[in-house]
């Protein structure tokens, strides 16, 4: 398996523009996570899907952020409108969560999308 | 409030030397603790996972310890190599479905 695939690897955009980050999880995994990483705050969980359903989106910073998972093999994280403080590395991760377990199973991370909003 | 604190924040060591990274947590009720290695420009990769009943676990030159009473964990790297240069992140999970709590990491640099 190629692992978790994220695109693009780098994105530079102007303030106010819409940004869409994409993620293809590992085949067979049923949990998907979006994280944001900055120097100041480290890794932060933004949203968690299980079986394509959003379970916890309390980490999504503002209404400008939205995430979708239309099927088991694809997810998007959208920021609209983008602001300079959104600049960070955004990671997608996936895992296989057997029924009844919490989010304690190992998550496999993609290589991240480095977003710069100028 | 669940917290994970790591020390030191950064560390420089000579190739071939050993080092120990620390992780203190206040997550409750405790389920497990993972150490991740994150190379520059890449996503984190799991090194070890430790549950409440485990005291020590090794993965090659990496040995993790856990003291559930004092809520401390350490990651010991033996005979360091240049490829060990990375950030090491401690992640603690609570029982049941709850958010995992991340430490801010220790940035290790191994120099020749």
PDB file of N, CA and C in Angstrom, chain A residues 25-113:
ATOM      1  N   UNK A  25      -7.015   7.956   2.300  1.00  0.00           N
ATOM      2  CA  UNK A  25      -6.528   7.113   3.402  1.00  0.00           C
ATOM      3  C   UNK A  25      -6.068   5.753   2.898  1.00  0.00           C
ATOM      4  N   UNK A  26      -5.457   4.997   3.798  1.00  0.00           N
ATOM      5  CA  UNK A  26      -5.035   3.638   3.471  1.00  0.00           C
ATOM      6  C   UNK A  26      -6.272   2.774   3.245  1.00  0.00           C
ATOM      7  N   UNK A  27      -6.243   1.972   2.195  1.00  0.00           N
ATOM      8  CA  UNK A  27      -7.373   1.111   1.879  1.00  0.00           C
ATOM      9  C   UNK A  27      -7.669   0.165   3.039  1.00  0.00           C
ATOM     10  N   UNK A  28      -8.961   0.101   3.417  1.00  0.00           N
ATOM     11  CA  UNK A  28      -9.356  -0.771   4.519  1.00  0.00           C
ATOM     12  C   UNK A  28      -9.446  -0.071   5.859  1.00  0.00           C
ATOM     13  N   UNK A  29      -8.845   1.106   5.958  1.00  0.00           N
ATOM     14  CA  UNK A  29      -8.956   1.871   7.205  1.00  0.00           C
ATOM     15  C   UNK A  29     -10.325   2.539   7.270  1.00  0.00           C
ATOM     16  N   UNK A  30     -10.893   2.594   8.482  1.00  0.00           N
ATOM     17  CA  UNK A  30     -12.226   3.158   8.616  1.00  0.00           C
ATOM     18  C   UNK A  30     -12.265   4.426   9.456  1.00  0.00           C
ATOM     19  N   UNK A  31     -11.097   4.879   9.915  1.00  0.00           N
ATOM     20  CA  UNK A  31     -11.036   6.135  10.668  1.00  0.00           C
ATOM     21  C   UNK A  31     -10.085   7.091   9.969  1.00  0.00           C
ATOM     22  N   UNK A  32     -10.465   8.348   9.941  1.00  0.00           N
ATOM     23  CA  UNK A  32      -9.631   9.359   9.286  1.00  0.00           C
ATOM     24  C   UNK A  32      -9.579  10.604  10.149  1.00  0.00           C
ATOM     25  N   UNK A  33      -8.389  11.168  10.230  1.00  0.00           N
ATOM     26  CA  UNK A  33      -8.149  12.316  11.088  1.00  0.00           C
ATOM     27  C   UNK A  33      -7.492  13.437  10.285  1.00  0.00           C
ATOM     28  N   UNK A  34      -7.874  14.651  10.576  1.00  0.00           N
ATOM     29  CA  UNK A  34      -7.170  15.831  10.061  1.00  0.00           C
ATOM     30  C   UNK A  34      -6.511  16.533  11.250  1.00  0.00           C
ATOM     31  N   UNK A  35      -5.207  16.812  11.088  1.00  0.00           N
ATOM     32  CA  UNK A  35      -4.432  17.500  12.112  1.00  0.00           C
ATOM     33  C   UNK A  35      -3.809  18.760  11.517  1.00  0.00           C
ATOM     34  N   UNK A  36      -3.500  19.689  12.398  1.00  0.00           N
ATOM     35  CA  UNK A  36      -2.744  20.882  12.014  1.00  0.00           C
ATOM     36  C   UNK A  36      -1.516  20.949  12.920  1.00  0.00           C
ATOM     37  N   UNK A  37      -0.371  21.277  12.337  1.00  0.00           N
ATOM     38  CA  UNK A  37       0.864  21.350  13.126  1.00  0.00           C
ATOM     39  C   UNK A  37       1.517  22.702  12.916  1.00  0.00           C
ATOM     40  N   UNK A  38       1.790  23.384  14.009  1.00  0.00           N
ATOM     41  CA  UNK A  38       2.541  24.632  13.990  1.00  0.00           C
ATOM     42  C   UNK A  38       3.656  24.543  15.007  1.00  0.00           C
ATOM     43  N   UNK A  39       4.630  25.427  14.868  1.00  0.00           N
ATOM     44  CA  UNK A  39       5.740  25.436  15.813  1.00  0.00           C
ATOM     45  C   UNK A  39       5.244  25.760  17.218  1.00  0.00           C
ATOM     46  N   UNK A  40       4.297  26.669  17.292  1.00  0.00           N
ATOM     47  CA  UNK A  40       3.855  27.147  18.604  1.00  0.00           C
ATOM     48  C   UNK A  40       2.969  26.131  19.323  1.00  0.00           C
ATOM     49  N   UNK A  41       2.099  25.461  18.594  1.00  0.00           N
ATOM     50  CA  UNK A  41       1.072  24.641  19.217  1.00  0.00           C
ATOM     51  C   UNK A  41       1.252  23.141  18.998  1.00  0.00           C
ATOM     52  N   UNK A  42       2.253  22.764  18.188  1.00  0.00           N
ATOM     53  CA  UNK A  42       2.442  21.345  17.913  1.00  0.00           C
ATOM     54  C   UNK A  42       1.302  20.781  17.089  1.00  0.00           C
ATOM     55  N   UNK A  43       1.022  19.494  17.274  1.00  0.00           N
ATOM     56  CA  UNK A  43      -0.046  18.819  16.538  1.00  0.00           C
ATOM     57  C   UNK A  43      -1.385  19.021  17.242  1.00  0.00           C
ATOM     58  N   UNK A  44      -2.385  19.402  16.471  1.00  0.00           N
ATOM     59  CA  UNK A  44      -3.736  19.582  17.006  1.00  0.00           C
ATOM     60  C   UNK A  44      -4.722  18.813  16.137  1.00  0.00           C
ATOM     61  N   UNK A  45      -5.600  18.053  16.782  1.00  0.00           N
ATOM     62  CA  UNK A  45      -6.635  17.340  16.040  1.00  0.00           C
ATOM     63  C   UNK A  45      -7.729  18.323  15.644  1.00  0.00           C
ATOM     64  N   UNK A  46      -8.043  18.335  14.366  1.00  0.00           N
ATOM     65  CA  UNK A  46      -9.110  19.218  13.871  1.00  0.00           C
ATOM     66  C   UNK A  46     -10.446  18.489  13.830  1.00  0.00           C
ATOM     67  N   UNK A  47     -10.447  17.299  13.218  1.00  0.00           N
ATOM     68  CA  UNK A  47     -11.683  16.555  13.051  1.00  0.00           C
ATOM     69  C   UNK A  47     -11.366  15.083  12.872  1.00  0.00           C
ATOM     70  N   UNK A  48     -12.315  14.245  13.272  1.00  0.00           N
ATOM     71  CA  UNK A  48     -12.146  12.793  13.228  1.00  0.00           C
ATOM     72  C   UNK A  48     -13.395  12.180  12.604  1.00  0.00           C
ATOM     73  N   UNK A  49     -13.192  11.355  11.588  1.00  0.00           N
ATOM     74  CA  UNK A  49     -14.272  10.619  10.942  1.00  0.00           C
ATOM     75  C   UNK A  49     -14.150   9.141  11.283  1.00  0.00           C
ATOM     76  N   UNK A  50     -15.269   8.481  11.453  1.00  0.00           N
ATOM     77  CA  UNK A  50     -15.301   7.035  11.557  1.00  0.00           C
ATOM     78  C   UNK A  50     -16.371   6.523  10.596  1.00  0.00           C
ATOM     79  N   UNK A  51     -15.988   5.604   9.726  1.00  0.00           N
ATOM     80  CA  UNK A  51     -16.909   5.096   8.707  1.00  0.00           C
ATOM     81  C   UNK A  51     -17.572   6.236   7.931  1.00  0.00           C
ATOM     82  N   UNK A  52     -16.774   7.228   7.574  1.00  0.00           N
ATOM     83  CA  UNK A  52     -17.161   8.379   6.751  1.00  0.00           C
ATOM     84  C   UNK A  52     -18.034   9.389   7.486  1.00  0.00           C
ATOM     85  N   UNK A  53     -18.299   9.166   8.742  1.00  0.00           N
ATOM     86  CA  UNK A  53     -19.166  10.060   9.512  1.00  0.00           C
ATOM     87  C   UNK A  53     -18.319  10.898  10.459  1.00  0.00           C
ATOM     88  N   UNK A  54     -18.502  12.229  10.481  1.00  0.00           N
ATOM     89  CA  UNK A  54     -17.735  13.040  11.430  1.00  0.00           C
ATOM     90  C   UNK A  54     -18.168  12.732  12.861  1.00  0.00           C
ATOM     91  N   UNK A  55     -17.186  12.365  13.685  1.00  0.00           N
ATOM     92  CA  UNK A  55     -17.466  11.984  15.067  1.00  0.00           C
ATOM     93  C   UNK A  55     -17.179  13.144  16.012  1.00  0.00           C
ATOM     94  N   UNK A  56     -16.081  13.839  15.758  1.00  0.00           N
ATOM     95  CA  UNK A  56     -15.684  14.919  16.656  1.00  0.00           C
ATOM     96  C   UNK A  56     -15.046  16.030  15.823  1.00  0.00           C
ATOM     97  N   UNK A  57     -15.699  17.143  15.734  1.00  0.00           N
ATOM     98  CA  UNK A  57     -15.146  18.278  14.990  1.00  0.00           C
ATOM     99  C   UNK A  57     -14.873  19.456  15.923  1.00  0.00           C
ATOM    100  N   UNK A  58     -14.745  19.182  17.200  1.00  0.00           N
ATOM    101  CA  UNK A  58     -14.559  20.269  18.171  1.00  0.00           C
ATOM    102  C   UNK A  58     -13.216  20.973  18.003  1.00  0.00           C
ATOM    103  N   UNK A  59     -12.295  20.355  17.287  1.00  0.00           N
ATOM    104  CA  UNK A  59     -10.999  20.989  17.063  1.00  0.00           C
ATOM    105  C   UNK A  59     -10.973  21.926  15.880  1.00  0.00           C
ATOM    106  N   UNK A  60     -12.029  21.937  15.103  1.00  0.00           N
ATOM    107  CA  UNK A  60     -12.090  22.846  13.952  1.00  0.00           C
ATOM    108  C   UNK A  60     -12.151  24.272  14.496  1.00  0.00           C
ATOM    109  N   UNK A  61     -11.177  25.092  14.106  1.00  0.00           N
ATOM    110  CA  UNK A  61     -11.037  26.394  14.771  1.00  0.00           C
ATOM    111  C   UNK A  61     -12.185  27.356  14.529  1.00  0.00           C
ATOM    112  N   UNK A  62     -12.703  27.406  13.338  1.00  0.00           N
ATOM    113  CA  UNK A  62     -13.741  28.386  13.036  1.00  0.00           C
ATOM    114  C   UNK A  62     -14.644  27.857  11.934  1.00  0.00           C
ATOM    115  N   UNK A  63     -15.709  28.600  11.703  1.00  0.00           N
ATOM    116  CA  UNK A  63     -16.620  28.212  10.619  1.00  0.00           C
ATOM    117  C   UNK A  63     -15.957  28.285   9.246  1.00  0.00           C
ATOM    118  N   UNK A  64     -14.808  28.919   9.196  1.00  0.00           N
ATOM    119  CA  UNK A  64     -14.110  29.002   7.908  1.00  0.00           C
ATOM    120  C   UNK A  64     -13.568  27.634   7.492  1.00  0.00           C
ATOM    121  N   UNK A  65     -13.465  26.738   8.467  1.00  0.00           N
ATOM    122  CA  UNK A  65     -12.942  25.402   8.207  1.00  0.00           C
ATOM    123  C   UNK A  65     -14.114  24.421   8.054  1.00  0.00           C
ATOM    124  N   UNK A  66     -14.003  23.556   7.036  1.00  0.00           N
ATOM    125  CA  UNK A  66     -14.998  22.496   6.877  1.00  0.00           C
ATOM    126  C   UNK A  66     -14.305  21.270   6.312  1.00  0.00           C
ATOM    127  N   UNK A  67     -14.811  20.101   6.661  1.00  0.00           N
ATOM    128  CA  UNK A  67     -14.235  18.851   6.174  1.00  0.00           C
ATOM    129  C   UNK A  67     -15.353  17.926   5.741  1.00  0.00           C
ATOM    130  N   UNK A  68     -15.051  17.154   4.696  1.00  0.00           N
ATOM    131  CA  UNK A  68     -16.022  16.194   4.192  1.00  0.00           C
ATOM    132  C   UNK A  68     -15.331  14.864   3.922  1.00  0.00           C
ATOM    133  N   UNK A  69     -16.118  13.817   3.981  1.00  0.00           N
ATOM    134  CA  UNK A  69     -15.610  12.497   3.609  1.00  0.00           C
ATOM    135  C   UNK A  69     -16.729  11.803   2.832  1.00  0.00           C
ATOM    136  N   UNK A  70     -16.814  12.052   1.543  1.00  0.00           N
ATOM    137  CA  UNK A  70     -17.919  11.524   0.737  1.00  0.00           C
ATOM    138  C   UNK A  70     -17.890  10.012   0.580  1.00  0.00           C
ATOM    139  N   UNK A  71     -16.715   9.415   0.710  1.00  0.00           N
ATOM    140  CA  UNK A  71     -16.601   7.956   0.638  1.00  0.00           C
ATOM    141  C   UNK A  71     -15.376   7.506   1.417  1.00  0.00           C
ATOM    142  N   UNK A  72     -15.195   6.215   1.493  1.00  0.00           N
ATOM    143  CA  UNK A  72     -14.138   5.657   2.351  1.00  0.00           C
ATOM    144  C   UNK A  72     -12.737   5.929   1.832  1.00  0.00           C
ATOM    145  N   UNK A  73     -12.618   6.416   0.613  1.00  0.00           N
ATOM    146  CA  UNK A  73     -11.274   6.575   0.046  1.00  0.00           C
ATOM    147  C   UNK A  73     -10.905   8.025  -0.228  1.00  0.00           C
ATOM    148  N   UNK A  74     -11.682   8.969   0.297  1.00  0.00           N
ATOM    149  CA  UNK A  74     -11.381  10.360  -0.030  1.00  0.00           C
ATOM    150  C   UNK A  74     -11.947  11.311   1.026  1.00  0.00           C
ATOM    151  N   UNK A  75     -11.131  12.311   1.365  1.00  0.00           N
ATOM    152  CA  UNK A  75     -11.601  13.353   2.287  1.00  0.00           C
ATOM    153  C   UNK A  75     -10.997  14.680   1.874  1.00  0.00           C
ATOM    154  N   UNK A  76     -11.693  15.747   2.182  1.00  0.00           N
ATOM    155  CA  UNK A  76     -11.196  17.091   1.917  1.00  0.00           C
ATOM    156  C   UNK A  76     -11.307  17.947   3.165  1.00  0.00           C
ATOM    157  N   UNK A  77     -10.374  18.877   3.274  1.00  0.00           N
ATOM    158  CA  UNK A  77     -10.424  19.914   4.304  1.00  0.00           C
ATOM    159  C   UNK A  77     -10.399  21.247   3.563  1.00  0.00           C
ATOM    160  N   UNK A  78     -11.413  22.048   3.779  1.00  0.00           N
ATOM    161  CA  UNK A  78     -11.530  23.313   3.057  1.00  0.00           C
ATOM    162  C   UNK A  78     -11.442  24.480   4.027  1.00  0.00           C
ATOM    163  N   UNK A  79     -10.745  25.503   3.607  1.00  0.00           N
ATOM    164  CA  UNK A  79     -10.653  26.743   4.387  1.00  0.00           C
ATOM    165  C   UNK A  79     -11.138  27.868   3.469  1.00  0.00           C
ATOM    166  N   UNK A  80     -12.181  28.565   3.928  1.00  0.00           N
ATOM    167  CA  UNK A  80     -12.743  29.633   3.113  1.00  0.00           C
ATOM    168  C   UNK A  80     -13.387  30.688   4.008  1.00  0.00           C
ATOM    169  N   UNK A  81     -12.908  31.926   3.992  1.00  0.00           N
ATOM    170  CA  UNK A  81     -11.715  32.402   3.301  1.00  0.00           C
ATOM    171  C   UNK A  81     -10.469  32.139   4.142  1.00  0.00           C
ATOM    172  N   UNK A  82      -9.353  31.956   3.494  1.00  0.00           N
ATOM    173  CA  UNK A  82      -8.110  31.680   4.219  1.00  0.00           C
ATOM    174  C   UNK A  82      -7.530  32.969   4.813  1.00  0.00           C
ATOM    175  N   UNK A  83      -6.798  32.811   5.909  1.00  0.00           N
ATOM    176  CA  UNK A  83      -6.138  33.932   6.584  1.00  0.00           C
ATOM    177  C   UNK A  83      -4.681  33.549   6.858  1.00  0.00           C
ATOM    178  N   UNK A  84      -3.807  34.542   7.005  1.00  0.00           N
ATOM    179  CA  UNK A  84      -2.392  34.240   7.262  1.00  0.00           C
ATOM    180  C   UNK A  84      -2.180  33.331   8.474  1.00  0.00           C
ATOM    181  N   UNK A  85      -3.000  33.439   9.502  1.00  0.00           N
ATOM    182  CA  UNK A  85      -2.823  32.604  10.695  1.00  0.00           C
ATOM    183  C   UNK A  85      -3.187  31.143  10.464  1.00  0.00           C
ATOM    184  N   UNK A  86      -3.713  30.843   9.291  1.00  0.00           N
ATOM    185  CA  UNK A  86      -3.983  29.444   8.943  1.00  0.00           C
ATOM    186  C   UNK A  86      -2.732  28.747   8.416  1.00  0.00           C
ATOM    187  N   UNK A  87      -1.682  29.497   8.205  1.00  0.00           N
ATOM    188  CA  UNK A  87      -0.435  28.914   7.696  1.00  0.00           C
ATOM    189  C   UNK A  87       0.071  27.865   8.674  1.00  0.00           C
ATOM    190  N   UNK A  88       0.282  26.662   8.174  1.00  0.00           N
ATOM    191  CA  UNK A  88       0.673  25.529   9.009  1.00  0.00           C
ATOM    192  C   UNK A  88       0.893  24.331   8.098  1.00  0.00           C
ATOM    193  N   UNK A  89       1.288  23.212   8.711  1.00  0.00           N
ATOM    194  CA  UNK A  89       1.305  21.942   7.978  1.00  0.00           C
ATOM    195  C   UNK A  89       0.066  21.159   8.403  1.00  0.00           C
ATOM    196  N   UNK A  90      -0.693  20.725   7.438  1.00  0.00           N
ATOM    197  CA  UNK A  90      -1.922  19.979   7.697  1.00  0.00           C
ATOM    198  C   UNK A  90      -1.676  18.509   7.363  1.00  0.00           C
ATOM    199  N   UNK A  91      -1.915  17.663   8.354  1.00  0.00           N
ATOM    200  CA  UNK A  91      -1.725  16.232   8.174  1.00  0.00           C
ATOM    201  C   UNK A  91      -3.072  15.514   8.163  1.00  0.00           C
ATOM    202  N   UNK A  92      -3.123  14.511   7.321  1.00  0.00           N
ATOM    203  CA  UNK A  92      -4.232  13.566   7.333  1.00  0.00           C
ATOM    204  C   UNK A  92      -3.670  12.238   7.829  1.00  0.00           C
ATOM    205  N   UNK A  93      -4.439  11.526   8.630  1.00  0.00           N
ATOM    206  CA  UNK A  93      -4.010  10.226   9.130  1.00  0.00           C
ATOM    207  C   UNK A  93      -5.194   9.269   9.069  1.00  0.00           C
ATOM    208  N   UNK A  94      -4.898   7.989   8.925  1.00  0.00           N
ATOM    209  CA  UNK A  94      -5.979   7.008   8.930  1.00  0.00           C
ATOM    210  C   UNK A  94      -5.591   5.830   9.813  1.00  0.00           C
ATOM    211  N   UNK A  95      -6.608   5.117  10.274  1.00  0.00           N
ATOM    212  CA  UNK A  95      -6.378   3.933  11.095  1.00  0.00           C
ATOM    213  C   UNK A  95      -7.547   2.985  10.930  1.00  0.00           C
ATOM    214  N   UNK A  96      -7.338   1.758  11.399  1.00  0.00           N
ATOM    215  CA  UNK A  96      -8.437   0.797  11.423  1.00  0.00           C
ATOM    216  C   UNK A  96      -8.899   0.685  12.870  1.00  0.00           C
ATOM    217  N   UNK A  97     -10.130   1.006  13.098  1.00  0.00           N
ATOM    218  CA  UNK A  97     -10.690   0.966  14.439  1.00  0.00           C
ATOM    219  C   UNK A  97     -11.722  -0.140  14.522  1.00  0.00           C
ATOM    220  N   UNK A  98     -11.386  -1.257  15.223  1.00  0.00           N
ATOM    221  CA  UNK A  98     -12.398  -2.303  15.404  1.00  0.00           C
ATOM    222  C   UNK A  98     -13.594  -1.762  16.164  1.00  0.00           C
ATOM    223  N   UNK A  99     -14.742  -2.312  15.937  1.00  0.00           N
ATOM    224  CA  UNK A  99     -15.955  -1.848  16.579  1.00  0.00           C
ATOM    225  C   UNK A  99     -15.803  -1.891  18.094  1.00  0.00           C
ATOM    226  N   UNK A 100     -16.182  -0.825  18.753  1.00  0.00           N
ATOM    227  CA  UNK A 100     -16.132  -0.773  20.204  1.00  0.00           C
ATOM    228  C   UNK A 100     -14.882  -0.145  20.769  1.00  0.00           C
ATOM    229  N   UNK A 101     -13.856   0.069  19.931  1.00  0.00           N
ATOM    230  CA  UNK A 101     -12.637   0.686  20.439  1.00  0.00           C
ATOM    231  C   UNK A 101     -12.679   2.181  20.218  1.00  0.00           C
ATOM    232  N   UNK A 102     -12.016   2.896  21.121  1.00  0.00           N
ATOM    233  CA  UNK A 102     -11.903   4.335  20.941  1.00  0.00           C
ATOM    234  C   UNK A 102     -10.812   4.658  19.948  1.00  0.00           C
ATOM    235  N   UNK A 103     -10.439   5.910  19.856  1.00  0.00           N
ATOM    236  CA  UNK A 103      -9.431   6.298  18.879  1.00  0.00           C
ATOM    237  C   UNK A 103      -8.041   6.036  19.420  1.00  0.00           C
ATOM    238  N   UNK A 104      -7.789   4.798  19.887  1.00  0.00           N
ATOM    239  CA  UNK A 104      -6.497   4.462  20.443  1.00  0.00           C
ATOM    240  C   UNK A 104      -5.667   3.589  19.537  1.00  0.00           C
ATOM    241  N   UNK A 105      -6.184   3.210  18.381  1.00  0.00           N
ATOM    242  CA  UNK A 105      -5.422   2.394  17.460  1.00  0.00           C
ATOM    243  C   UNK A 105      -4.420   3.267  16.715  1.00  0.00           C
ATOM    244  N   UNK A 106      -3.360   2.634  16.193  1.00  0.00           N
ATOM    245  CA  UNK A 106      -2.282   3.398  15.582  1.00  0.00           C
ATOM    246  C   UNK A 106      -2.777   4.118  14.345  1.00  0.00           C
ATOM    247  N   UNK A 107      -2.447   5.387  14.263  1.00  0.00           N
ATOM    248  CA  UNK A 107      -2.778   6.188  13.093  1.00  0.00           C
ATOM    249  C   UNK A 107      -1.547   6.300  12.207  1.00  0.00           C
ATOM    250  N   UNK A 108      -1.764   6.164  10.914  1.00  0.00           N
ATOM    251  CA  UNK A 108      -0.692   6.296   9.934  1.00  0.00           C
ATOM    252  C   UNK A 108      -0.873   7.646   9.246  1.00  0.00           C
ATOM    253  N   UNK A 109       0.183   8.426   9.259  1.00  0.00           N
ATOM    254  CA  UNK A 109       0.110   9.796   8.769  1.00  0.00           C
ATOM    255  C   UNK A 109       0.563   9.910   7.318  1.00  0.00           C
ATOM    256  N   UNK A 110      -0.048  10.847   6.615  1.00  0.00           N
ATOM    257  CA  UNK A 110       0.451  11.250   5.315  1.00  0.00           C
ATOM    258  C   UNK A 110       1.640  12.179   5.483  1.00  0.00           C
ATOM    259  N   UNK A 111       2.157  12.661   4.364  1.00  0.00           N
ATOM    260  CA  UNK A 111       3.342  13.518   4.418  1.00  0.00           C
ATOM    261  C   UNK A 111       3.002  14.977   4.667  1.00  0.00           C
ATOM    262  N   UNK A 112       1.731  15.287   4.676  1.00  0.00           N
ATOM    263  CA  UNK A 112       1.321  16.629   5.037  1.00  0.00           C
ATOM    264  C   UNK A 112       1.240  17.580   3.854  1.00  0.00           C
ATOM    265  N   UNK A 113       0.464  18.632   4.053  1.00  0.00           N
ATOM    266  CA  UNK A 113       0.390  19.748   3.109  1.00  0.00           C
ATOM    267  C   UNK A 113       0.857  20.992   3.841  1.00  0.00           C
TER     268      UNK A 113
END
